[in-house]
Short mmCIF file of C-alpha atoms and ligand atoms in Angstrom, two decimals:
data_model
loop_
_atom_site.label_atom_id
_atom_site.label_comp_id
_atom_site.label_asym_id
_atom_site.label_seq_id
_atom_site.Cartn_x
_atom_site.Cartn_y
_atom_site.Cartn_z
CA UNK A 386 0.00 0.00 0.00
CA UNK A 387 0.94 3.90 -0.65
CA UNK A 388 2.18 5.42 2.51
CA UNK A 389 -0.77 7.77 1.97
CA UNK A 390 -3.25 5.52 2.19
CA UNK A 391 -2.41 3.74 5.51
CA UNK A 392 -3.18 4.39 8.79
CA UNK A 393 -4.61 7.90 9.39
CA UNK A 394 -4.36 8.63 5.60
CA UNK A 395 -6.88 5.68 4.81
CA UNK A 396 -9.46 6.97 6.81
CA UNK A 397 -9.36 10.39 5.84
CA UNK A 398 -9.48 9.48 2.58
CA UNK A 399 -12.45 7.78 2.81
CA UNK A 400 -14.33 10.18 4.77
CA UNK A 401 -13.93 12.31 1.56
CA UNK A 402 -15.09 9.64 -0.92
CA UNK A 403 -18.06 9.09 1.66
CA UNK A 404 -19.06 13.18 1.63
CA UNK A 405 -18.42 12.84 -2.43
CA UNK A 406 -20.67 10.07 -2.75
CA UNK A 407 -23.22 11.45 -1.00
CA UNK A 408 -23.03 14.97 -2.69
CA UNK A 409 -22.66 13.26 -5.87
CA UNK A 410 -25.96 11.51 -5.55
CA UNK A 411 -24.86 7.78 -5.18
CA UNK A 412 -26.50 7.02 -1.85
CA UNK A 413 -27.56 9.20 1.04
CA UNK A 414 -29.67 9.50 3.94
CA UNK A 415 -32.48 11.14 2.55
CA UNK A 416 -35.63 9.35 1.53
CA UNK A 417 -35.53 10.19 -2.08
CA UNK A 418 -31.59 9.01 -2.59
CA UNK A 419 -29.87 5.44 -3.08
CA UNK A 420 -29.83 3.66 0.10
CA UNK A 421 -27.12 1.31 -0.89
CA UNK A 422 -24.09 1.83 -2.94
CA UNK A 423 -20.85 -0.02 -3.20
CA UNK A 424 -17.38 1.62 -3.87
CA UNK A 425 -14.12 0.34 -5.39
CA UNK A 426 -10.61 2.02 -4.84
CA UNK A 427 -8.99 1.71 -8.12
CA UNK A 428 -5.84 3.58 -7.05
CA UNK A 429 -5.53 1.09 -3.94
CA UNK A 430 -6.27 -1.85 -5.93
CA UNK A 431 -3.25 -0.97 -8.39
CA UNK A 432 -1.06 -0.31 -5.33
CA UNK A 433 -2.03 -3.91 -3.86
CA UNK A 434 -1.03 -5.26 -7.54
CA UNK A 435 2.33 -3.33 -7.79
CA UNK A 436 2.72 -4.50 -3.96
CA UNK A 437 2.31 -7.72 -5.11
CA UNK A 438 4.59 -7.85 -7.85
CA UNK A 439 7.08 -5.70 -6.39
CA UNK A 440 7.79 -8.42 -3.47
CA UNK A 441 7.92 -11.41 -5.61
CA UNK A 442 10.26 -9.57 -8.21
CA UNK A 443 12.68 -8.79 -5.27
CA UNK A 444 12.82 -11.98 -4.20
CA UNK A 445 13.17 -13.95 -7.41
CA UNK A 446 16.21 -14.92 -9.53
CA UNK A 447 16.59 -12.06 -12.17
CA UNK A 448 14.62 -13.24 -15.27
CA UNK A 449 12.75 -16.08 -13.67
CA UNK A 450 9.30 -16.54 -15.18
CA UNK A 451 6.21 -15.68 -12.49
CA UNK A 452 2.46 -15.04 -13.42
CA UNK A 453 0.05 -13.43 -10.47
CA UNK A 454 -3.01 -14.67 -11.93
CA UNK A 455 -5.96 -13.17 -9.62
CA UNK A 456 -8.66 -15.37 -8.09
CA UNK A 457 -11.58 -14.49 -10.26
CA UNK A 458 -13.85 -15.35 -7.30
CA UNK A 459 -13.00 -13.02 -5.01
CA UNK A 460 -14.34 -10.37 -7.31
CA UNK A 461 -15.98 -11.61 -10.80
CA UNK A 462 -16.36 -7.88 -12.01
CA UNK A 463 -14.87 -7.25 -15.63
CA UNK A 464 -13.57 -3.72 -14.69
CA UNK A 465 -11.74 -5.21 -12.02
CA UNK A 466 -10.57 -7.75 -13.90
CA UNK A 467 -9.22 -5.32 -16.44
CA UNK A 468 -7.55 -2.95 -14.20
CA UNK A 469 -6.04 -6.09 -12.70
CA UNK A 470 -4.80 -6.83 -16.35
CA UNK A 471 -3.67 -3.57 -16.84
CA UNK A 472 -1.54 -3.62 -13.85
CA UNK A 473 -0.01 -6.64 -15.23
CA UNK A 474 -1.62 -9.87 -13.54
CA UNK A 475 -3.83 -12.78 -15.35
CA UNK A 476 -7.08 -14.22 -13.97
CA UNK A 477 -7.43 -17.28 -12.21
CA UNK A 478 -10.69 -19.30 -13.24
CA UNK A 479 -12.78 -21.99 -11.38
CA UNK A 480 -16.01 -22.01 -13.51
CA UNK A 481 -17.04 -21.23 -17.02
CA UNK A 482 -18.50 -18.08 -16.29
CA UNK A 483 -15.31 -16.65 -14.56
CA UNK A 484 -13.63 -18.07 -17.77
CA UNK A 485 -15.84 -15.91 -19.75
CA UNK A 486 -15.26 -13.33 -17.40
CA UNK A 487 -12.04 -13.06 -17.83
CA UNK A 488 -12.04 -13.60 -21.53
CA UNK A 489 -14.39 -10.59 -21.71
CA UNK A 490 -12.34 -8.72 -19.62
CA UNK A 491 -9.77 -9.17 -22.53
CA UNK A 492 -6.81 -11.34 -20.31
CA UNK A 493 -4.93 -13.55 -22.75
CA UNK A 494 -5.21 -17.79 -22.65
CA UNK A 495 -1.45 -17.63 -21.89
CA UNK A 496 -1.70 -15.59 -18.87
CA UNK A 497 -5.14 -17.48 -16.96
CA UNK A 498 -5.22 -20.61 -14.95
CA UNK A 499 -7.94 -23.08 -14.66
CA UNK A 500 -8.53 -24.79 -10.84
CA UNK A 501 -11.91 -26.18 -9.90
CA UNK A 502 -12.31 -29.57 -8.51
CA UNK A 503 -15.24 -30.52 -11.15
CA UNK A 504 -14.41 -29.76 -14.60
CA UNK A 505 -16.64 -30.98 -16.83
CA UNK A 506 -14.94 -32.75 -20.16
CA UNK A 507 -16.52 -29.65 -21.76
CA UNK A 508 -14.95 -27.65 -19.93
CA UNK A 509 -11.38 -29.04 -20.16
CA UNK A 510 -11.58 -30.13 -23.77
CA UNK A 511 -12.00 -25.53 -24.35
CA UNK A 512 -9.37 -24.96 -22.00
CA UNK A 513 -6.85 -27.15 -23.73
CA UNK A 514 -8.02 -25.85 -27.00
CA UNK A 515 -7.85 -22.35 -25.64
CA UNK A 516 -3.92 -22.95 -24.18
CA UNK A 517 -5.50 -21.90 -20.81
CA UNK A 518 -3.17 -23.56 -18.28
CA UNK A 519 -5.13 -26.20 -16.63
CA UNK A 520 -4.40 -28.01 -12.86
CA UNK A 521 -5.66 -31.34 -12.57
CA UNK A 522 -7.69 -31.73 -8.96
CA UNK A 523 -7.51 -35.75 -8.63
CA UNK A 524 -6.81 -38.93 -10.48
CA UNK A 525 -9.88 -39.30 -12.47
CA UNK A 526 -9.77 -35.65 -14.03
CA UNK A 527 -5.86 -37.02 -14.97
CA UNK A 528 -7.22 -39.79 -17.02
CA UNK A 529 -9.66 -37.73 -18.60
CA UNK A 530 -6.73 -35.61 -19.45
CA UNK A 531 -4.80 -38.98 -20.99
CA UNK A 532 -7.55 -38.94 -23.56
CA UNK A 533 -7.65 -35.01 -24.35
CA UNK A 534 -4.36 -34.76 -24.62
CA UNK A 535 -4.12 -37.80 -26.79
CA UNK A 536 -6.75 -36.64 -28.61
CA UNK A 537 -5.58 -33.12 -30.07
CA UNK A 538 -2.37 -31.39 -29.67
CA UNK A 539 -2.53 -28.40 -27.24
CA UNK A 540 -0.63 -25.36 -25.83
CA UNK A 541 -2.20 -25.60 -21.96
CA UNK A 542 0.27 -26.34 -19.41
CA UNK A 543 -0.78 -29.03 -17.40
CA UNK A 544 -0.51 -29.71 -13.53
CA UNK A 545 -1.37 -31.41 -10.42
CA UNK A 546 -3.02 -30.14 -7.45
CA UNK A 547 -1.82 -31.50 -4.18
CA UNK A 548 -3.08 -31.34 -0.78
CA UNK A 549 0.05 -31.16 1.61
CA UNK A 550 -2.35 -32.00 4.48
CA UNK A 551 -0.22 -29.66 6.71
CA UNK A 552 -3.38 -28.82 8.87
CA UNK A 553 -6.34 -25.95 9.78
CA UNK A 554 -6.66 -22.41 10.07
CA UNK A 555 -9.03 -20.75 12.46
CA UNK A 556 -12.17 -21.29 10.17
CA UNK A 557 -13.11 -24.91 9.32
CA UNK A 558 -14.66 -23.72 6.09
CA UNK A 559 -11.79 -22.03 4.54
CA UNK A 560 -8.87 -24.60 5.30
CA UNK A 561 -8.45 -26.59 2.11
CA UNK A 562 -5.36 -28.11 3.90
CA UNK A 563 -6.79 -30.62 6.41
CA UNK A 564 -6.16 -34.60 6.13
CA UNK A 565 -9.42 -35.35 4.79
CA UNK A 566 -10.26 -32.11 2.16
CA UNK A 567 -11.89 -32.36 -0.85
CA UNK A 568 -8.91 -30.64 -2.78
CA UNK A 569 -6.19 -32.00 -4.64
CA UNK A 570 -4.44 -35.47 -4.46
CA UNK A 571 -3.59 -35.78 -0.11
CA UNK A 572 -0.22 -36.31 0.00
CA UNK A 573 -0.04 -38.53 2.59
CA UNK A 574 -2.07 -40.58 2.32
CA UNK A 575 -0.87 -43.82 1.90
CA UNK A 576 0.66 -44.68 -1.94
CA UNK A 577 -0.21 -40.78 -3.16
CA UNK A 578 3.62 -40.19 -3.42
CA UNK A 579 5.03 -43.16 -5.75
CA UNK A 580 1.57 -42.47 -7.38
CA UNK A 581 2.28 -39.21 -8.60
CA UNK A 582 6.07 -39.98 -8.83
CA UNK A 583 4.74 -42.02 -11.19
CA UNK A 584 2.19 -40.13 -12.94
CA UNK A 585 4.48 -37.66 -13.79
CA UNK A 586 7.18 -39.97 -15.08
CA UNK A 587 4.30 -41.35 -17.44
CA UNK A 588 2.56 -38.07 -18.70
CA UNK A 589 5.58 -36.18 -20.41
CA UNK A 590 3.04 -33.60 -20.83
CA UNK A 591 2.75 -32.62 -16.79
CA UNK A 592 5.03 -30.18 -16.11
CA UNK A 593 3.42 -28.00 -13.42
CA UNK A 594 2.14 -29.04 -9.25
CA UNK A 595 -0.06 -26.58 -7.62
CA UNK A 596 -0.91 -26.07 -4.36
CA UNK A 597 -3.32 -23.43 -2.47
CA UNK A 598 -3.27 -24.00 1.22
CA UNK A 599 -4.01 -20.43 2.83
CA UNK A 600 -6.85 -18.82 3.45
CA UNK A 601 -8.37 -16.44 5.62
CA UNK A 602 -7.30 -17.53 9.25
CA UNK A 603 -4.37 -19.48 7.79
CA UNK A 604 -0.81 -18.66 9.53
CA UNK A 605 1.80 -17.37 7.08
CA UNK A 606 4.06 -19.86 8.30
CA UNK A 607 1.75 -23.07 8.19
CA UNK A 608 1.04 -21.86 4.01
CA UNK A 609 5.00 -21.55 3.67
CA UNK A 610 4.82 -25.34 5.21
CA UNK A 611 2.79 -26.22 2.29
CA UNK A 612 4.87 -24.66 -0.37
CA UNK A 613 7.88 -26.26 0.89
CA UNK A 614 5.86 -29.80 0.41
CA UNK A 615 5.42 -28.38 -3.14
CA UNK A 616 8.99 -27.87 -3.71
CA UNK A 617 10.38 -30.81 -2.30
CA UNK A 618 7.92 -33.39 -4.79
CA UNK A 619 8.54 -31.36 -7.43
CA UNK A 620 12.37 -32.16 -6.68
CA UNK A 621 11.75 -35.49 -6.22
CA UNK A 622 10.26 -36.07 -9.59
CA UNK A 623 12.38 -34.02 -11.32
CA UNK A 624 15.08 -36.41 -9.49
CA UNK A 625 13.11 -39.42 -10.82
CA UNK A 626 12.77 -38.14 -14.50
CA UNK A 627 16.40 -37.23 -14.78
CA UNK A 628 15.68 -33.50 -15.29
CA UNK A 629 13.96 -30.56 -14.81
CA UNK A 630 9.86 -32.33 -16.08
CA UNK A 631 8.15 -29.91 -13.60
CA UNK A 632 9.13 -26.25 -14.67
CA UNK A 633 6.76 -24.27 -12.85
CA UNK A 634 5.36 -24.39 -9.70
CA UNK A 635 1.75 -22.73 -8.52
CA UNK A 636 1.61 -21.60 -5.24
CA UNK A 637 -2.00 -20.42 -4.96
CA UNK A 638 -3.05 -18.06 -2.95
CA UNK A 639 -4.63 -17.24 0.38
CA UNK A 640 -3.16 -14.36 2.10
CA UNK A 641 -5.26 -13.49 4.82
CA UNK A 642 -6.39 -10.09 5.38
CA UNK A 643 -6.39 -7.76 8.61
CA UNK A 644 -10.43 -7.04 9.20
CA UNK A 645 -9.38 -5.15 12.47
CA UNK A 646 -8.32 -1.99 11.28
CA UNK A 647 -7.04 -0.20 7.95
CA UNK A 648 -3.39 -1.34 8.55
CA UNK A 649 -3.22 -3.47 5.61
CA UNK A 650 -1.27 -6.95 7.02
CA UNK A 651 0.39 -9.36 6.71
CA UNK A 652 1.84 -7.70 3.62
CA UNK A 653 3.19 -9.33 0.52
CA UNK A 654 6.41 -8.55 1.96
CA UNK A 655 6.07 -10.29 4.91
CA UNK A 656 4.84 -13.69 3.06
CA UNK A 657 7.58 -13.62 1.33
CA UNK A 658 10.06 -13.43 3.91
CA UNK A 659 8.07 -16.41 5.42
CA UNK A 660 8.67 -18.54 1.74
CA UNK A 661 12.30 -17.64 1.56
CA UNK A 662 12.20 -18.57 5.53
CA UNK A 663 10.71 -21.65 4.53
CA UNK A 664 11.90 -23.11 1.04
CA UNK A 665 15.03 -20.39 -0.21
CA UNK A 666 15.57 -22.65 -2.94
CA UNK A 667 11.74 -21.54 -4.46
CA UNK A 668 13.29 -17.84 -5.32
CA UNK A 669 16.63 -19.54 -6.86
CA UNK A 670 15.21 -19.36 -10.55
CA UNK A 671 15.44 -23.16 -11.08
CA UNK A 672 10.95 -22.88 -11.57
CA UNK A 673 8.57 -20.88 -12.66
CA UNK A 674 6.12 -19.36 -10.41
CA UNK A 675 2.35 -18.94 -10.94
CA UNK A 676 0.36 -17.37 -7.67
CA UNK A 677 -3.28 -17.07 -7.28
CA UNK A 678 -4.06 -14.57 -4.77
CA UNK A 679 -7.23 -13.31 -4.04
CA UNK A 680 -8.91 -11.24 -1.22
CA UNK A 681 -5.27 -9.97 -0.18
CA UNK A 682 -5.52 -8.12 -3.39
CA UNK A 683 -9.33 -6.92 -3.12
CA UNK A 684 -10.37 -6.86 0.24
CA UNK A 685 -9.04 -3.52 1.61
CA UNK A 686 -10.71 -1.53 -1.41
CA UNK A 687 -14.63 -1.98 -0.93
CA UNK A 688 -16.49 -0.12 1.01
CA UNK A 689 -20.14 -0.29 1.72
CA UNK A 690 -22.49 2.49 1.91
CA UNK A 691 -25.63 2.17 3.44
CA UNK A 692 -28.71 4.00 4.69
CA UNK A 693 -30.46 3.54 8.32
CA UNK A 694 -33.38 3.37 7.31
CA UNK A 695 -35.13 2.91 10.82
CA UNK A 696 -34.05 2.60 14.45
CA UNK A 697 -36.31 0.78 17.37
CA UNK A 698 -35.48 -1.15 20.84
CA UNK A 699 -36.35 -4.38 21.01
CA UNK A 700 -35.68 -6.16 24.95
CA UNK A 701 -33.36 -2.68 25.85
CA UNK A 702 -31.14 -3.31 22.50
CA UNK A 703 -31.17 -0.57 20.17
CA UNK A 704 -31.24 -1.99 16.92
CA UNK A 705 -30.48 -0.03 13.58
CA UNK A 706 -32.43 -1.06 10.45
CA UNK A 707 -30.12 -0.80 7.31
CA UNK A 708 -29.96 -1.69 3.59
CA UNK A 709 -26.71 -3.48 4.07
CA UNK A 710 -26.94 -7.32 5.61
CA UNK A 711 -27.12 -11.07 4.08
CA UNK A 712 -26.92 -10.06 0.45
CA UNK A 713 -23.40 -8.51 0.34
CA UNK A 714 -21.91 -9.87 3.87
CA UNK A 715 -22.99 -13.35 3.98
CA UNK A 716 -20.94 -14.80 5.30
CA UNK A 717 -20.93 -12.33 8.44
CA UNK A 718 -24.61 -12.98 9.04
CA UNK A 719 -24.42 -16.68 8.66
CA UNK A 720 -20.98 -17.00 10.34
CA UNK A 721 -20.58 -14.00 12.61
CA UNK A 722 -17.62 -15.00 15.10
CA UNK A 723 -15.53 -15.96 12.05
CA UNK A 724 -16.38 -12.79 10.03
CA UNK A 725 -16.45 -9.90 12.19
CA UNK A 726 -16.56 -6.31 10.13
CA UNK A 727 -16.40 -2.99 11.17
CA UNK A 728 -19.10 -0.66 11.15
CA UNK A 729 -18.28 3.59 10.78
CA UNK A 730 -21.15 5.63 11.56
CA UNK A 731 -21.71 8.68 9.06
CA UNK A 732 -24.69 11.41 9.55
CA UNK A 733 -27.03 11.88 6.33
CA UNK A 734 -24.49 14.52 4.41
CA UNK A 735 -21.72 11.87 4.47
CA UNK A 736 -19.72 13.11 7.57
CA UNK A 737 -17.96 11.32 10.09
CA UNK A 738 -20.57 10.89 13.22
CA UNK A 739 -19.50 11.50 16.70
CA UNK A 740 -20.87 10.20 20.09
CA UNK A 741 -21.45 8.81 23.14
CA UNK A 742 -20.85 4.52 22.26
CA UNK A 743 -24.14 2.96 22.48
CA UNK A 744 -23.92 -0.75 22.34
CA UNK A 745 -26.40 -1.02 19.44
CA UNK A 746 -27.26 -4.15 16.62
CA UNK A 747 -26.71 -3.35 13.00
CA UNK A 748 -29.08 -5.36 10.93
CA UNK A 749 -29.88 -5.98 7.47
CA UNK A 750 -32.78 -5.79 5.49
CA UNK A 751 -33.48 -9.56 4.88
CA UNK A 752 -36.28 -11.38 6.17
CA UNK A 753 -34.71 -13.80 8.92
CA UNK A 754 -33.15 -13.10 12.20
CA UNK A 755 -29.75 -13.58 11.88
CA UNK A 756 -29.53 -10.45 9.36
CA UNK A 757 -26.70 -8.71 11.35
CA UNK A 758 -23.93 -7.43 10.45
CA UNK A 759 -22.87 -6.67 14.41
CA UNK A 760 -24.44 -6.87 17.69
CA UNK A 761 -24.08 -5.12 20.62
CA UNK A 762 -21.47 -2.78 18.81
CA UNK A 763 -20.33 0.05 20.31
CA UNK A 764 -21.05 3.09 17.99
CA UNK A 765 -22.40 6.57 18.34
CA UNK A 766 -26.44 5.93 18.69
CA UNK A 767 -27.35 5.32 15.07
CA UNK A 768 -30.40 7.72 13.83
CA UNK A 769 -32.43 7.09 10.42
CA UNK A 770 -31.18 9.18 7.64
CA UNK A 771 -27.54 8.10 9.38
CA UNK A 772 -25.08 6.14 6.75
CA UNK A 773 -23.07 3.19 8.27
CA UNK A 774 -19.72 2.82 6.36
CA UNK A 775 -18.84 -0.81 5.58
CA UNK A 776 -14.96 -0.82 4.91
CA UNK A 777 -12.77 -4.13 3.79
CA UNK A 778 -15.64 -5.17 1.56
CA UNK A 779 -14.20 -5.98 -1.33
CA UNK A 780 -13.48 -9.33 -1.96
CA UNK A 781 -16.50 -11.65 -1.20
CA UNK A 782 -18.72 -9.70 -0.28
CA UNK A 783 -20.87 -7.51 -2.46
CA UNK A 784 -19.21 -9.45 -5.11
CA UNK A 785 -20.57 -12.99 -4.00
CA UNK A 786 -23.84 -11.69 -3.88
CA UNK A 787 -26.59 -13.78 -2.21
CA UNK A 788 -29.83 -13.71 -3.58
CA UNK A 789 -31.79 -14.10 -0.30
CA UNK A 790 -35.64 -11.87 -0.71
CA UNK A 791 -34.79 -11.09 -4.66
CA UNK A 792 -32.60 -8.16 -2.77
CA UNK A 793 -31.00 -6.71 -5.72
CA UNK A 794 -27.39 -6.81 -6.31
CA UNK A 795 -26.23 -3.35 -5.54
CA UNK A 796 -24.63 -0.70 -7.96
CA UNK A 797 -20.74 -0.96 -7.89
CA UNK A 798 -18.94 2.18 -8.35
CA UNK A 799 -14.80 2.45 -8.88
CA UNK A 800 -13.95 5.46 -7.88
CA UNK A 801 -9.94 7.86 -7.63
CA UNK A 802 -8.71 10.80 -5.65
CA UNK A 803 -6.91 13.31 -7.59
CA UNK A 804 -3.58 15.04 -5.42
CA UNK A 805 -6.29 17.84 -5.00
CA UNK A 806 -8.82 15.54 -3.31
CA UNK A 807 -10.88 15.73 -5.90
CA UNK A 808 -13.14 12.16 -6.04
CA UNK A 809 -14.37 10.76 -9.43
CA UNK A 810 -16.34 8.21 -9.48
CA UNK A 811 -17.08 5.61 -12.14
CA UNK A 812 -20.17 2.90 -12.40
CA UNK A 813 -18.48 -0.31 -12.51
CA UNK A 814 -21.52 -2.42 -12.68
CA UNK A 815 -25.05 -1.03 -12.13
CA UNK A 816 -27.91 -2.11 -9.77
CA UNK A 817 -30.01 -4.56 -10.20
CA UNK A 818 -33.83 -3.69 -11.76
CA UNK A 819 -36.75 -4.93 -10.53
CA UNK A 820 -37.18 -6.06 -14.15
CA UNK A 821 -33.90 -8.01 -13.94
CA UNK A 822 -34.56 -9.83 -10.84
CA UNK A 823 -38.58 -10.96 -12.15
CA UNK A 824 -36.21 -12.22 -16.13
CA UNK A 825 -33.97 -14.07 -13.55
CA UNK A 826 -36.58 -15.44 -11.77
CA UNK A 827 -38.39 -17.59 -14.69
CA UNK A 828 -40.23 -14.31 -15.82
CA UNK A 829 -40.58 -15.23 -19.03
CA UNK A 830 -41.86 -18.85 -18.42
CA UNK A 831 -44.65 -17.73 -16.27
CA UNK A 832 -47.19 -20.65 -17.49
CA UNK A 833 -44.20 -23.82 -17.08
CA UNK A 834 -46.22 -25.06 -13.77
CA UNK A 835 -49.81 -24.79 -14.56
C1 PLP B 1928 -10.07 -19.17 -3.69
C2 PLP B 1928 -8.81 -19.61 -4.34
C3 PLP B 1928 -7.75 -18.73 -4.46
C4 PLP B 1928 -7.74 -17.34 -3.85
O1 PLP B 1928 -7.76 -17.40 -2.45
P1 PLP B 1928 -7.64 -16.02 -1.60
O2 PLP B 1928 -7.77 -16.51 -0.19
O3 PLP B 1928 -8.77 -15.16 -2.01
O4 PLP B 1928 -6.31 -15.43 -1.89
C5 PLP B 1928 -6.63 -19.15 -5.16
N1 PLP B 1928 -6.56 -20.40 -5.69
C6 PLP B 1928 -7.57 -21.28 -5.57
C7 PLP B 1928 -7.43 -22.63 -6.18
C8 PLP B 1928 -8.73 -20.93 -4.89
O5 PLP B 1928 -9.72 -21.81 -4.77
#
């Protein structure tokens, strides 16, 4: 991150996109405005890139080959995607439409990776035919690839996910590194070694193992763990082979991000210093490198803007009504403990609002009870017409959006500062109609039940 936009610097530099987007008519408090918007920091989102690639390049052998190739899923927006592209990176893809996203977002075959654990021959036959670089998830997608491969000649690189089975984060659901998950070939587990020794030595056409082990509430140093697993197969079966048959190795992704406060850690930085802790000989030129990061790269950049819309007591808890709950923090509503966000209190014209701390719940709009996005929080007593401020939003959250009550997907807008504080803002994807959500919703085959 820019010096100027950490610390201190971030927050008063969002105060003054929040007064802009209220002035400017994208949300406010009063009854005739938006009551939801959702902002993008396109200047913060090219500093995470150059962060990025700036830490890698330092650490790497001069010349060696490395692609950041950014989870689609942590934001499937085109813009993004072609900022991203812009600022150098590729797209990672799990799913035909994030393959189409990224196609439309104009990111070359050569630079995107394809990852999810159930390709469809479809999909696999367009990715080989495209040159997309493809990583196998198990031993049954590997034999489909024996007859694709055999089949027609093809540009994709082509390589094996493993699961080092190194152990948990903090949130059961995100740790894709435990003994018994459903990613990748485990390791351990008895045989899976010779096996892929093996399947290597008999597909002259692998030449790539991938790993992704980190996640939100993953340790640095337990992901390094992993990517030293990586390194040391791909030494052994370049030992077996009798040279270098793996040429690039994909270390995923998974850098967690600091939900606490706007100091943006762990950096890049500091996860490499763990890798070079952990495996030295990864930086020493002798592979490729291919990372997949995701919500380190997104995360700090979204902000949420929405409206109180009323304010009651219900058993002595004041309770704040707002347009901002299940649909764009899911997994906060569903999984609070594990996905605490902050909440900043703004008054109607966009300003910062002061006050007494009331402990007070901050719910959503959506029809069930565990619409909150905080309870009991601490915040200046919350009045309707107020704006809550939803900051480190922008990586699965209004991007994974969650169609709970037909609430409409919210207008995304990117927005820059100018060095005269100056805010202009840009609509990066727009609301979603009424109309939309009724052609979505089988609109058009009214009669297919009667
Ligand atoms: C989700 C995912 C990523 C990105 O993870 P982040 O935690 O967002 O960095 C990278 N690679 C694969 C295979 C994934 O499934």
């Amino acid at each position: 991150m820019a010096a100027d936009t950490e610390g201190k610097g971030a927050a008063g530099r969002r105060d003054l996109v929040v007064r802009a987007a209220v002035e400017q008519g994208l949300v406010g408090g009063a009854d005739s405005a938006e009551p939801l918007a959702c902002l993008l920091d396109g200047d913060g989102i090219r500093a995470s890139a150059a962060a990025l690639t700036a830490a890698f390049a330092d650490a790497l052998a001069p010349g060696t080959p490395v692609l950041h190739a950014f989870a689609v899923k942590a934001a499937p927006l085109v813009p993004v995607l072609r900022l991203l592209a812009d600022a150098g990176l590729g797209c990672e893809v799990a799913s035909p439409g994030e393959l189409a996203l990224a196609r439309a977002a104009g990111v070359p075959a050569a630079r995107t990776v394809l990852d999810s654990p159930a390709k469809t021959t479809a999909e696999l036959r367009e990715a080989l035919a495209l040159g997309i670089a493809v990583n196998a998830d198990n031993r049954q997608e590997l034999e489909r690839l024996d007859a694709l491969v055999a089949a027609a000649p093809t540009a994709s690189p082509i390589g094996v996910r493993i699961n080092p089975q190194t152990g948990a984060g903090a949130i059961d659901a995100l740790s894709t590194a435990t003994s018994t998950s459903k990613f990748g070939v485990a390791l351990r587990d008895p045989g899976a070694r010779a096996w892929l020794v093996r399947a290597f030595l008999d597909r002259p056409w692998l030449t790539r193992l991938h790993i992704h082990s980190g996640s939100q509430g993953v340790p640095l140093e337990l992901i390094a763990q992993g990517v030293r697993e990586l390194h040391a197969l791909a030494e052994e079966i370049n030992a077996a082979a009798g040279r270098r048959r793996i040429d690039t190795l994909d270390i995923g992704g998974g850098l967690p991000v600091n939900f606490a406060s706007d100091e943006a850690t762990p950096t890049y930085a500091r996860y490499v210093s763990a890798l070079r802790e952990a495996v030295p000989a990864l930086f020493d030129g002798s592979y490729g490198l291919v990372t997949e990061f995701g919500r380190s790269l997104l995360a700090k950049h979204g902000l949420v803007l929405a409206r109180v819309e009323y304010t009651k007591s219900s058993g002595s808890r004041p309770i704040a009504l707002t347009h901002a709950g299940v649909q764009l923090a899911t997994r906060t509503a569903y999984a609070p403990a594990a996905w605490p966000v902050r909440i900043l209190p703004y008054d109607a014209k966009g300003a910062p609002k002061a006050g007494d701390p009331v402990a007070q719940d901050v719910a959503g709009p959506a029809c069930f009870a565990g619409d909150l996005l905080a309870t009991g929080r601490e915040l200046p007593l919350l009045a309707p017409g107020d704006l809550i401020g939803v900051p480190d939003t922008g990586a699965y959250f209004f991007t994974a959006h969650y169609g709970y009550n037909s609430l409409p997907r919210p207008a995304v807008h990117g927005f820059t500062v100018t060095p005269r504080g100056g805010v202009r803002f840009s609509l990066a994807r727009p609301a979603q109609s009424a109309a939309d959500i009724v052609a979505e919703a089988g609109g058009a085959f009214g009669d297919a039940l009667l």
